[in-house]
Short mmCIF file of C-alpha atoms and ligand atoms in Angstrom, two decimals:
data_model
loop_
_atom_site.label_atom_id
_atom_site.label_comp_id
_atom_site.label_asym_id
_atom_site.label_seq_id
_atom_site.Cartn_x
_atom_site.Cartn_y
_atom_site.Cartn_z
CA UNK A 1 1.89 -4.96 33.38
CA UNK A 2 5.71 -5.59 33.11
CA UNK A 3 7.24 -4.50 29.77
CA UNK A 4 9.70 -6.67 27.88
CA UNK A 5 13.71 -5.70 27.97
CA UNK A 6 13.87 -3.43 25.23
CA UNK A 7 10.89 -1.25 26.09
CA UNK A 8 12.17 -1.10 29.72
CA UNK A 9 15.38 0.14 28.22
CA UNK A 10 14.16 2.61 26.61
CA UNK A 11 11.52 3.93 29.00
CA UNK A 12 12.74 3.23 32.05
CA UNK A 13 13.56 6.51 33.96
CA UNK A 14 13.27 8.31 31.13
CA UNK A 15 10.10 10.17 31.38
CA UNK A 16 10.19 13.49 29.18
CA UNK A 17 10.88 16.87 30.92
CA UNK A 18 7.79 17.68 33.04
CA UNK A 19 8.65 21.37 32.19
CA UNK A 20 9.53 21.90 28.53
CA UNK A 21 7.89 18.31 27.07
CA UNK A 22 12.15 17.49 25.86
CA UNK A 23 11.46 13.58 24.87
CA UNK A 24 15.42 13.57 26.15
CA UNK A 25 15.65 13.87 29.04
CA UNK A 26 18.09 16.76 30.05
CA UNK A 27 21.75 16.64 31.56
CA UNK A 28 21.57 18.32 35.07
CA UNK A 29 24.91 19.95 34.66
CA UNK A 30 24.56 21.39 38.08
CA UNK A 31 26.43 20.63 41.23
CA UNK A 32 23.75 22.34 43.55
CA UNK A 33 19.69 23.17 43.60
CA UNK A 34 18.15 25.77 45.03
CA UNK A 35 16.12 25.45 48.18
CA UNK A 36 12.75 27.43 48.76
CA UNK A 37 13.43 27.94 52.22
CA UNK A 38 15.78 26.65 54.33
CA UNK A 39 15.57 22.83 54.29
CA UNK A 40 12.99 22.69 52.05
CA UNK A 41 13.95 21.07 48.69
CA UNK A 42 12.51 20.51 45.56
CA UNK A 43 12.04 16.89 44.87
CA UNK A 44 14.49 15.80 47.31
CA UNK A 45 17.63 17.47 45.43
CA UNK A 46 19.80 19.42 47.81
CA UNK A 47 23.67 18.74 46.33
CA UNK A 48 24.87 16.45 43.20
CA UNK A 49 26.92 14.44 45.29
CA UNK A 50 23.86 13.50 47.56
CA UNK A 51 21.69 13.31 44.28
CA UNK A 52 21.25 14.62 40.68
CA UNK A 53 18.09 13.87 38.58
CA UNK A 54 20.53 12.44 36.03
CA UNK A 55 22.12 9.99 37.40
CA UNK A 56 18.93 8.76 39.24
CA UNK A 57 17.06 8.63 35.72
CA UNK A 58 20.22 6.01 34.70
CA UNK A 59 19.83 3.75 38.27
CA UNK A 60 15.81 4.06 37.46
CA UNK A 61 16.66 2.59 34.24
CA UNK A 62 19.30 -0.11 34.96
CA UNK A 63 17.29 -1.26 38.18
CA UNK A 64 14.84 -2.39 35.61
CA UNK A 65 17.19 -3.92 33.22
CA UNK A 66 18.76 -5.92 36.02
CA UNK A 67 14.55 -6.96 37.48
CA UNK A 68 16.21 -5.06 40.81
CA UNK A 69 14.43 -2.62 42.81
CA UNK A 70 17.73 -0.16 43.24
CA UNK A 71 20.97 0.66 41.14
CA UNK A 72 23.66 3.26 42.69
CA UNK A 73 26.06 4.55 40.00
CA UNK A 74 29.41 5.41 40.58
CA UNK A 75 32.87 6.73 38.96
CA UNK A 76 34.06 3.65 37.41
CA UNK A 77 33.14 -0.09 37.98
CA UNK A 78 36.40 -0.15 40.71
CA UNK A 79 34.71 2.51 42.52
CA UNK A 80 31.30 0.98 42.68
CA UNK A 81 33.02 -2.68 44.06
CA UNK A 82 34.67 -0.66 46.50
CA UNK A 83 31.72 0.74 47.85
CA UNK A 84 30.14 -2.29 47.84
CA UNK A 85 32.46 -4.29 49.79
CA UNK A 86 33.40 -1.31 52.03
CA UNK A 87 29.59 -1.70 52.63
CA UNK A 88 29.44 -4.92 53.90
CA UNK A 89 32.71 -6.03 54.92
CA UNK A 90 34.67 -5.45 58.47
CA UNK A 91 38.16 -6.02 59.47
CA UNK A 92 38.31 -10.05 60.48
CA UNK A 93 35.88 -10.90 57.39
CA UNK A 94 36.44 -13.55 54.55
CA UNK A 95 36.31 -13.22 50.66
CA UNK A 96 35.63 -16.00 48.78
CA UNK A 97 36.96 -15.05 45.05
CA UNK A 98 36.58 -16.68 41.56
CA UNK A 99 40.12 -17.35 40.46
CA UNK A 100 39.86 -15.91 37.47
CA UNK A 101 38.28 -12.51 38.45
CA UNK A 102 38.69 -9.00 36.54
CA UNK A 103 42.60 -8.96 38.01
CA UNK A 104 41.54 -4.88 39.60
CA UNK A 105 38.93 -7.23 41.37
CA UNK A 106 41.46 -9.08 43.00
CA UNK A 107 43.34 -6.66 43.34
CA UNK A 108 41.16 -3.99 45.15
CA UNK A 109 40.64 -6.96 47.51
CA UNK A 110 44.13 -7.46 48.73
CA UNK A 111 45.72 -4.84 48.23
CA UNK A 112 43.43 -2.11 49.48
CA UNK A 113 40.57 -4.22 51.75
CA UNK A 114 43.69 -6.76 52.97
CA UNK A 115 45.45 -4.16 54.91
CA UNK A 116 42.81 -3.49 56.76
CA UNK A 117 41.99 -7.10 57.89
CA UNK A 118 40.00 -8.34 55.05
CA UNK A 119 40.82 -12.33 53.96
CA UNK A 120 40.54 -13.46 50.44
CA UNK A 121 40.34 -17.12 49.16
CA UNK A 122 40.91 -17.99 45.43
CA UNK A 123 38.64 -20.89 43.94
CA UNK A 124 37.45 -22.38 40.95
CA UNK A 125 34.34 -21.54 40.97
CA UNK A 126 33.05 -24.80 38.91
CA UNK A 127 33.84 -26.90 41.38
CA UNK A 128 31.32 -26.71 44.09
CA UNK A 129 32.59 -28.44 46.31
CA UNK A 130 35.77 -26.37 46.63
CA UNK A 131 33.60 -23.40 47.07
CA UNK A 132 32.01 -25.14 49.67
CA UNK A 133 35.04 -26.11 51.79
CA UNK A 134 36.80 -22.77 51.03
CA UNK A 135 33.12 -21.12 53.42
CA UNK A 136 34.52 -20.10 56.74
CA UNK A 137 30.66 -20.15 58.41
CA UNK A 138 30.38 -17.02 60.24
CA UNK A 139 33.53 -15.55 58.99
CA UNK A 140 33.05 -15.33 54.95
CA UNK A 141 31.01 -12.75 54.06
CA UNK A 142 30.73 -12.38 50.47
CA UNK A 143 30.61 -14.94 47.13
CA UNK A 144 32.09 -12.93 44.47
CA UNK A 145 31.24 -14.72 40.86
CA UNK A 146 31.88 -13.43 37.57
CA UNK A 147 30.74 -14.93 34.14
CA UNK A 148 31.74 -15.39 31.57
CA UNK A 149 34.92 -15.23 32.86
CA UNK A 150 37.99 -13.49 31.36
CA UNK A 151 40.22 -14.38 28.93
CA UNK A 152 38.83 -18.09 28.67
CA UNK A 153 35.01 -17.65 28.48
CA UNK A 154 34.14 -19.92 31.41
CA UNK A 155 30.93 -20.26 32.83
CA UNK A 156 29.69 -20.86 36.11
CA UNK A 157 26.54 -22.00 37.50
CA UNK A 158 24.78 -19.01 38.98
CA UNK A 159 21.95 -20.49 40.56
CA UNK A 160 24.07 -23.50 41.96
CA UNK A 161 26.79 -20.87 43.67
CA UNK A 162 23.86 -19.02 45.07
CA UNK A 163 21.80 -21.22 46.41
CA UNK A 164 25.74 -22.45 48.46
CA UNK A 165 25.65 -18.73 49.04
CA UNK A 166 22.63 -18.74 50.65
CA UNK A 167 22.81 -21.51 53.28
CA UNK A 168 26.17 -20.07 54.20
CA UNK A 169 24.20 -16.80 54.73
CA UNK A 170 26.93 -15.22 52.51
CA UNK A 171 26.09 -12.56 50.46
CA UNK A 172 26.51 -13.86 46.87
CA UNK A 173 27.74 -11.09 43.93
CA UNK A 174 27.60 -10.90 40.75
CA UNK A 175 29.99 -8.87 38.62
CA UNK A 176 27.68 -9.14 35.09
CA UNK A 177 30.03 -7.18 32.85
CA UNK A 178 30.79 -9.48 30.14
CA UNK A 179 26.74 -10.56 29.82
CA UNK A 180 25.33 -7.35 30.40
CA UNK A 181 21.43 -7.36 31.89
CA UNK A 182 20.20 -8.66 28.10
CA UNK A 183 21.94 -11.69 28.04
CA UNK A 184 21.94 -13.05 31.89
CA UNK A 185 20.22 -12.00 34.83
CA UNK A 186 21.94 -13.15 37.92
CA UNK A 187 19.12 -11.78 40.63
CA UNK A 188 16.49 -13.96 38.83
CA UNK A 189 18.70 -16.56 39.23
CA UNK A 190 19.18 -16.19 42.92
CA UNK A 191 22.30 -13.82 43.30
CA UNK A 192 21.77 -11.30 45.83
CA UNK A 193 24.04 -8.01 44.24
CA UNK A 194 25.20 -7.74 40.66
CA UNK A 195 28.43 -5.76 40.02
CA UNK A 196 28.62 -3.56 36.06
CA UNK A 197 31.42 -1.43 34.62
CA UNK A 198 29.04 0.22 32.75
CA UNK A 199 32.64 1.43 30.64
CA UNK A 200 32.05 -1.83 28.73
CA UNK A 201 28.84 -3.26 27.10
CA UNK A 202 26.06 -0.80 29.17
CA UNK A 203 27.89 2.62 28.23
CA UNK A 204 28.86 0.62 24.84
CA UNK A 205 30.63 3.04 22.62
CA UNK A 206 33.85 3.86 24.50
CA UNK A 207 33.19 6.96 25.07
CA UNK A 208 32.51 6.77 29.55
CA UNK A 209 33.77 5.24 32.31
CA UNK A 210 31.44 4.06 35.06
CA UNK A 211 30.48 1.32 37.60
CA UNK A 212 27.14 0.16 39.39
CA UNK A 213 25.55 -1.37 42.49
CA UNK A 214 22.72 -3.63 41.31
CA UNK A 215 20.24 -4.93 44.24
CA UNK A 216 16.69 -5.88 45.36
CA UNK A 217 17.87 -6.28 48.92
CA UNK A 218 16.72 -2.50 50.71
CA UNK A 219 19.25 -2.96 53.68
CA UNK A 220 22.24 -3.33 51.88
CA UNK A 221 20.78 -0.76 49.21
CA UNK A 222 20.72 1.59 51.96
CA UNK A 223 24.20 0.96 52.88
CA UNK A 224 26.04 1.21 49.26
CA UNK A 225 23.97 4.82 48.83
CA UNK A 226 25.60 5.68 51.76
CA UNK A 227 28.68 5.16 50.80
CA UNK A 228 28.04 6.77 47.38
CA UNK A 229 27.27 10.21 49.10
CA UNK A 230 29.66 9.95 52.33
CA UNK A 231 32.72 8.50 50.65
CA UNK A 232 31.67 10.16 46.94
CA UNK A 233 32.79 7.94 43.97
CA UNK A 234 29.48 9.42 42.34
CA UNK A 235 29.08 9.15 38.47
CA UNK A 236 28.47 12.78 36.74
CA UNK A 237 26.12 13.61 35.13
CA UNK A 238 27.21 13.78 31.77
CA UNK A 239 28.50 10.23 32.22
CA UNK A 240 25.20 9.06 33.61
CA UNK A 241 23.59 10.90 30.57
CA UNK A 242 26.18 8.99 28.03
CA UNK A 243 25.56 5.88 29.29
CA UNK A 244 21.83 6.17 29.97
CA UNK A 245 21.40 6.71 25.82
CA UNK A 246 23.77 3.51 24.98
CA UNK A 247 21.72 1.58 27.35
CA UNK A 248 18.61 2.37 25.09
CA UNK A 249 20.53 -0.35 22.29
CA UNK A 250 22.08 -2.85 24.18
CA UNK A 251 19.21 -5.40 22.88
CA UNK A 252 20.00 -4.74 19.50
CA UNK A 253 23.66 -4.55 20.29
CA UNK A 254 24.04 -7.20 22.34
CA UNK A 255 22.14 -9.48 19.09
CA UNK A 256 24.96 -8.38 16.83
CA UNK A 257 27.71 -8.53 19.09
CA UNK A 258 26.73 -12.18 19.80
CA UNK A 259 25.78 -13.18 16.08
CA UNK A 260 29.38 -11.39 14.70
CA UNK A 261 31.45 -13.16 17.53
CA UNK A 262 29.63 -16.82 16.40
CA UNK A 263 30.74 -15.89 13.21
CA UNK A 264 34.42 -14.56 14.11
CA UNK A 265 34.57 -17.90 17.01
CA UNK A 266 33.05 -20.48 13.86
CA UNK A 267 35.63 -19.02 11.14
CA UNK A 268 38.33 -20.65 13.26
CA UNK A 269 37.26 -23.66 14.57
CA UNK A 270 39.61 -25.90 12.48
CA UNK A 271 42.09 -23.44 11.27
CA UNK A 272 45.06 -24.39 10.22
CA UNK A 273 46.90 -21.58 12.57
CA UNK A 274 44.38 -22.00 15.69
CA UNK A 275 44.97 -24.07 18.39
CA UNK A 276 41.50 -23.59 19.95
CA UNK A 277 38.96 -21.53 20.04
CA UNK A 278 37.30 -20.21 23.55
CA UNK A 279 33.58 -18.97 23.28
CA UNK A 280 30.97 -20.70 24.85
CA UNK A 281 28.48 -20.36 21.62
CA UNK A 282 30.37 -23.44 20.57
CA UNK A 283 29.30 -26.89 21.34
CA UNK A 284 32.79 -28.09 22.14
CA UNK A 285 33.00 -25.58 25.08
CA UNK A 286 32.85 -27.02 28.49
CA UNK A 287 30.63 -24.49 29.40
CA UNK A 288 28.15 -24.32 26.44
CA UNK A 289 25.29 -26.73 28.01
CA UNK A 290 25.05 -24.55 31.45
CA UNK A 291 25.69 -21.09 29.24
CA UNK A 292 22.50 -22.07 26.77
CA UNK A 293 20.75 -22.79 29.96
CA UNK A 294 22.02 -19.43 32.11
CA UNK A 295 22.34 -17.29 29.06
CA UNK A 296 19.95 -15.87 26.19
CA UNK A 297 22.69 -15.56 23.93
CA UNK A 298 26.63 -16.30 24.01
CA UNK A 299 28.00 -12.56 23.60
CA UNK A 300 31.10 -10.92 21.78
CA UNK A 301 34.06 -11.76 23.68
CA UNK A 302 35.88 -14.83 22.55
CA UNK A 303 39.97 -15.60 22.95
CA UNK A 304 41.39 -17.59 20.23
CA UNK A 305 44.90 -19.77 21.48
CA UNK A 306 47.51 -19.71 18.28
CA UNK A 307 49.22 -22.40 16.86
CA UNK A 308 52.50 -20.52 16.35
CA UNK A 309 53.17 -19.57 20.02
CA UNK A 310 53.49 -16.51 21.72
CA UNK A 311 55.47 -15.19 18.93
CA UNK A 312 52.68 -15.48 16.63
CA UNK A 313 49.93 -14.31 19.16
CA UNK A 314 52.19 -10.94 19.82
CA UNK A 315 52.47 -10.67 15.79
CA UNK A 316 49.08 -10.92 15.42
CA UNK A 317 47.90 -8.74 18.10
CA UNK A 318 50.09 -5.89 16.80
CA UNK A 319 48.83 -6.52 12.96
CA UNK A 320 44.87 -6.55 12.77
CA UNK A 321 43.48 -2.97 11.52
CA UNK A 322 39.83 -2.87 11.89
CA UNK A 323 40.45 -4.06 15.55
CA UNK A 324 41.96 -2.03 17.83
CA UNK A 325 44.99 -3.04 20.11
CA UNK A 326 43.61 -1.70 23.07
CA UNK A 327 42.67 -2.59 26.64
CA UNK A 328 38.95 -2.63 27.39
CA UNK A 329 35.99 -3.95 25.66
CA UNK A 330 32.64 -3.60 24.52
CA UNK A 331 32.31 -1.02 22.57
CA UNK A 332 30.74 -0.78 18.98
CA UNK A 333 34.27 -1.15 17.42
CA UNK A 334 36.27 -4.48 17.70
CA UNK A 335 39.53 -4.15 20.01
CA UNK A 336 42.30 -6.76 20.25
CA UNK A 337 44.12 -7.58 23.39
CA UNK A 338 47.21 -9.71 24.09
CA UNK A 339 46.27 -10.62 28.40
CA UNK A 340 49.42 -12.32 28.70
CA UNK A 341 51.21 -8.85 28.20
CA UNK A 342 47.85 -6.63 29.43
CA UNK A 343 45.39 -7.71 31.23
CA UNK A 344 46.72 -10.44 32.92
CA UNK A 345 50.38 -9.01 32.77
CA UNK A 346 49.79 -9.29 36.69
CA UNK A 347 49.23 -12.91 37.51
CA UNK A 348 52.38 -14.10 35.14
CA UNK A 349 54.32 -16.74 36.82
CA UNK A 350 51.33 -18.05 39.10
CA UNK A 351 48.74 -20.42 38.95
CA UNK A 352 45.88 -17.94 37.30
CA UNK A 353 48.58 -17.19 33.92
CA UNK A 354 47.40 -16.84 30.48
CA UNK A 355 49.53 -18.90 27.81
CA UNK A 356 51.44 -16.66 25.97
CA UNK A 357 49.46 -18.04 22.67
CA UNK A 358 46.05 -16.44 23.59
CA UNK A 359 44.98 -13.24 21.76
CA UNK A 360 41.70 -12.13 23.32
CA UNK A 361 38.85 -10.58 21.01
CA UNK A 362 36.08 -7.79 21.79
CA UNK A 363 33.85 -8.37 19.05
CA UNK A 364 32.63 -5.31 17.49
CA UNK A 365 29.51 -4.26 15.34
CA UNK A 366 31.43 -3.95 12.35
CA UNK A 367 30.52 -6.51 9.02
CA UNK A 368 31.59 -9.29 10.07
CA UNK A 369 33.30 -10.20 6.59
CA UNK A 370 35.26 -7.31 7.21
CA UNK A 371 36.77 -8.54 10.27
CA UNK A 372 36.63 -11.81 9.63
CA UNK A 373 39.14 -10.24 6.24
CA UNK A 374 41.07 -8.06 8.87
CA UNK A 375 41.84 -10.77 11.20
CA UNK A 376 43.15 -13.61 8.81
CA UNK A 377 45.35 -10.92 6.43
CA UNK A 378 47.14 -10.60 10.56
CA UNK A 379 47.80 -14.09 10.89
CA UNK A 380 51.31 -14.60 10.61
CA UNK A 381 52.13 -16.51 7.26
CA UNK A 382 52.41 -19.97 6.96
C1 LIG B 401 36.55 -3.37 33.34
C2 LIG B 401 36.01 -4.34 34.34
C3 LIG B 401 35.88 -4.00 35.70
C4 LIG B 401 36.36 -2.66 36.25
O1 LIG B 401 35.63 -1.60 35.78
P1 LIG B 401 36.21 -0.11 35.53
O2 LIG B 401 35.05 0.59 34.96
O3 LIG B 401 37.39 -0.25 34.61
O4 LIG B 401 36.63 0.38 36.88
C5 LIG B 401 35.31 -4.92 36.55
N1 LIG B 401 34.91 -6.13 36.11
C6 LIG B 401 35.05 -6.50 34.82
C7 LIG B 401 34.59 -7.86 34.40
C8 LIG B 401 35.60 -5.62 33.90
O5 LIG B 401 35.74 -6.01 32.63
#
């Protein structure tokens, strides 16, 4: 019988220590295992890099999270796209890229996979039939969607992109960062591959850095995990360990990161010193209708667009207290970013730019009257 999320999360891979009854399971600080004889390993473990029972305890347990039959960890969320795409792409192959992407997404894309004769076509990813036309049959490769997208919350349609994906033959991605495996599951919905930093919601406290390979398809399973040991980008074990006890919460988490940023995104809808408010929670968000469908709950990131300009947004940024001016997100304490100046600092002066206005929000576990408090005594004074 299947269990439900939060007793997968907990259970999943984590079977007590067979040899001391340790309900924890144990951090194999060890780079290397002993063999009984030459060849002959125990339990399959021969050299970390190859394997470590840590790190497979954390892909047991997000495998299940994500309804996948494999997860491959790796150094950072960078370093598990890389593999990835290194996996499946060859020099002459096409990239068809939501254009508004994690900007290192884009990046790693054309500036690292483009020299080596990898194309890469921007789209809006709402519009079908762009996606559609941008297909180069036989040529494009892989469908790389991410949602809720960054700074502006938008949401695309999953199962519409994949299905696209599929009579293309084009091998449809998923990077499910901002939702995590509690709120959206993008293989049920017909994705092929789902793409985590697990630095964000999965590790959760800020504390680890770390990326994974999410997949129910063997042959392409096989592939990434051999990347992972032949080209190395392998999480350690401490970092598995870290993130493999903040995945144990992210149900509960996830339920108060979503309830506090309702509250946060519903305290300034109709403020005097808000323009608009982006979180798709709210019923005046273009993406709310396919979100409610697609998603159990809304999440905590929200961007809020000032009144007052870019002065005011910079002001503001710089002034909060409880949260955090910091890049990143995720984690059990509230952080404030400014993407026109951070993470979108990059795409200034084209197409994909953030007005200068927006002030993006990581929503935090904190009371939410408390940051509710901290955020209005930042507001520049009328
Ligand atoms: C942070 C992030 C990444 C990159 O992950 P790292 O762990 O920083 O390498 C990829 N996608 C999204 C949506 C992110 O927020």
């Amino acid at each position: 019988m299947s269990h439900g999320f939060n007793t997968r999360a907990i259970h999943a891979g984590q079977e007590p220590d067979a040899a001391t009854g340790a309900v924890t399971p144990p951090i194999f600080q060890t780079s290397t295992f002993v063999q009984d004889g030459i060849g002959a390993l125990r339990q399959g473990y021969e050299y970390a890099r190859s394997g470590n029972p840590t790190r497979d305890a954390l892909q047991t347990q997000l495998a299940a999270l994500e309804g996948a039959t494999r997860a491959l960890a790796f150094s950072s969320g960078l370093a598990a796209e890389d593999a990835l795409l290194r996996s499946v792409l060859r020099p002459g192959d096409h990239v068809v890229l939501g254009n508004d992407v994690y900007g290192g997404t884009h990046r790693l894309i054309s500036k690292i996979l483009g020299p080596w004769g990898v194309e890469v076509t921007d789209v809006e990813m709402s519009d079908l039939d762009a996606v559609r036309a941008a297909i180069r049959p036989g040529v494009t490769k892989v469908l790389w969607v991410e949602t809720p997208s960054n700074p502006l919350m938008k949401i695309t349609d999953i199962g519409a992109l994949a299905e696209v994906g599929r009579s293309a033959g084009v091998t449809v991605v998923v990077d499910n960062t901002f939702a995590s495996p509690y709120l959206q599951q993008p293989l049920a919905l017909g994705a092929d591959v789902v793409v985590h930093s697990m630095t964000k919601y999965l590790g959760g406290h800020s504390d680890v850095l770390g990326g994974a390979i999410v997949t129910s398809d063997e042959e392409l399973a096989e592939k990434v995990a051999f990347l992972q040991f032949a080209a190395g980008a392998v999480l350690a074990p401490f970092e598995a360990w870290l993130t493999t006890r903040g995945i144990k919460t992210l149900g509960v988490r996830m339920d108060r990161h979503s309830s506090n940023a309702r509250a946060v995104a519903e305290h300034f809808v109709g403020h005097p010193d808000v323009e608009r408010v982006y979180y798709a929670g709210l019923d005046t968000h273009p993406g709310h209708e396919l979100a409610t469908r697609q998603m159990r709950d809304f999440g905590g990131m929200l961007s809020v667009a000032l009144r007052g300009g870019g002065e005011a947004a910079r002001r503001f940024a710089e002034s909060t207290e409880l949260f955090l001016l910091a890049e990143s997100l995720g984690g059990v304490e509230s952080l404030i970013g400014y993407p026109s100046e951070m993470t979108h600092a990059s795409v200034r002066g084209t197409p994909l730019e953030i007005a200068s206005n927006v002030v993006r929000l990581s929503v935090g576990l904190e009371d939410p009257a408390d940051l509710i408090a901290d955020l209005e005594q930042a507001l520049p004074r009328r």
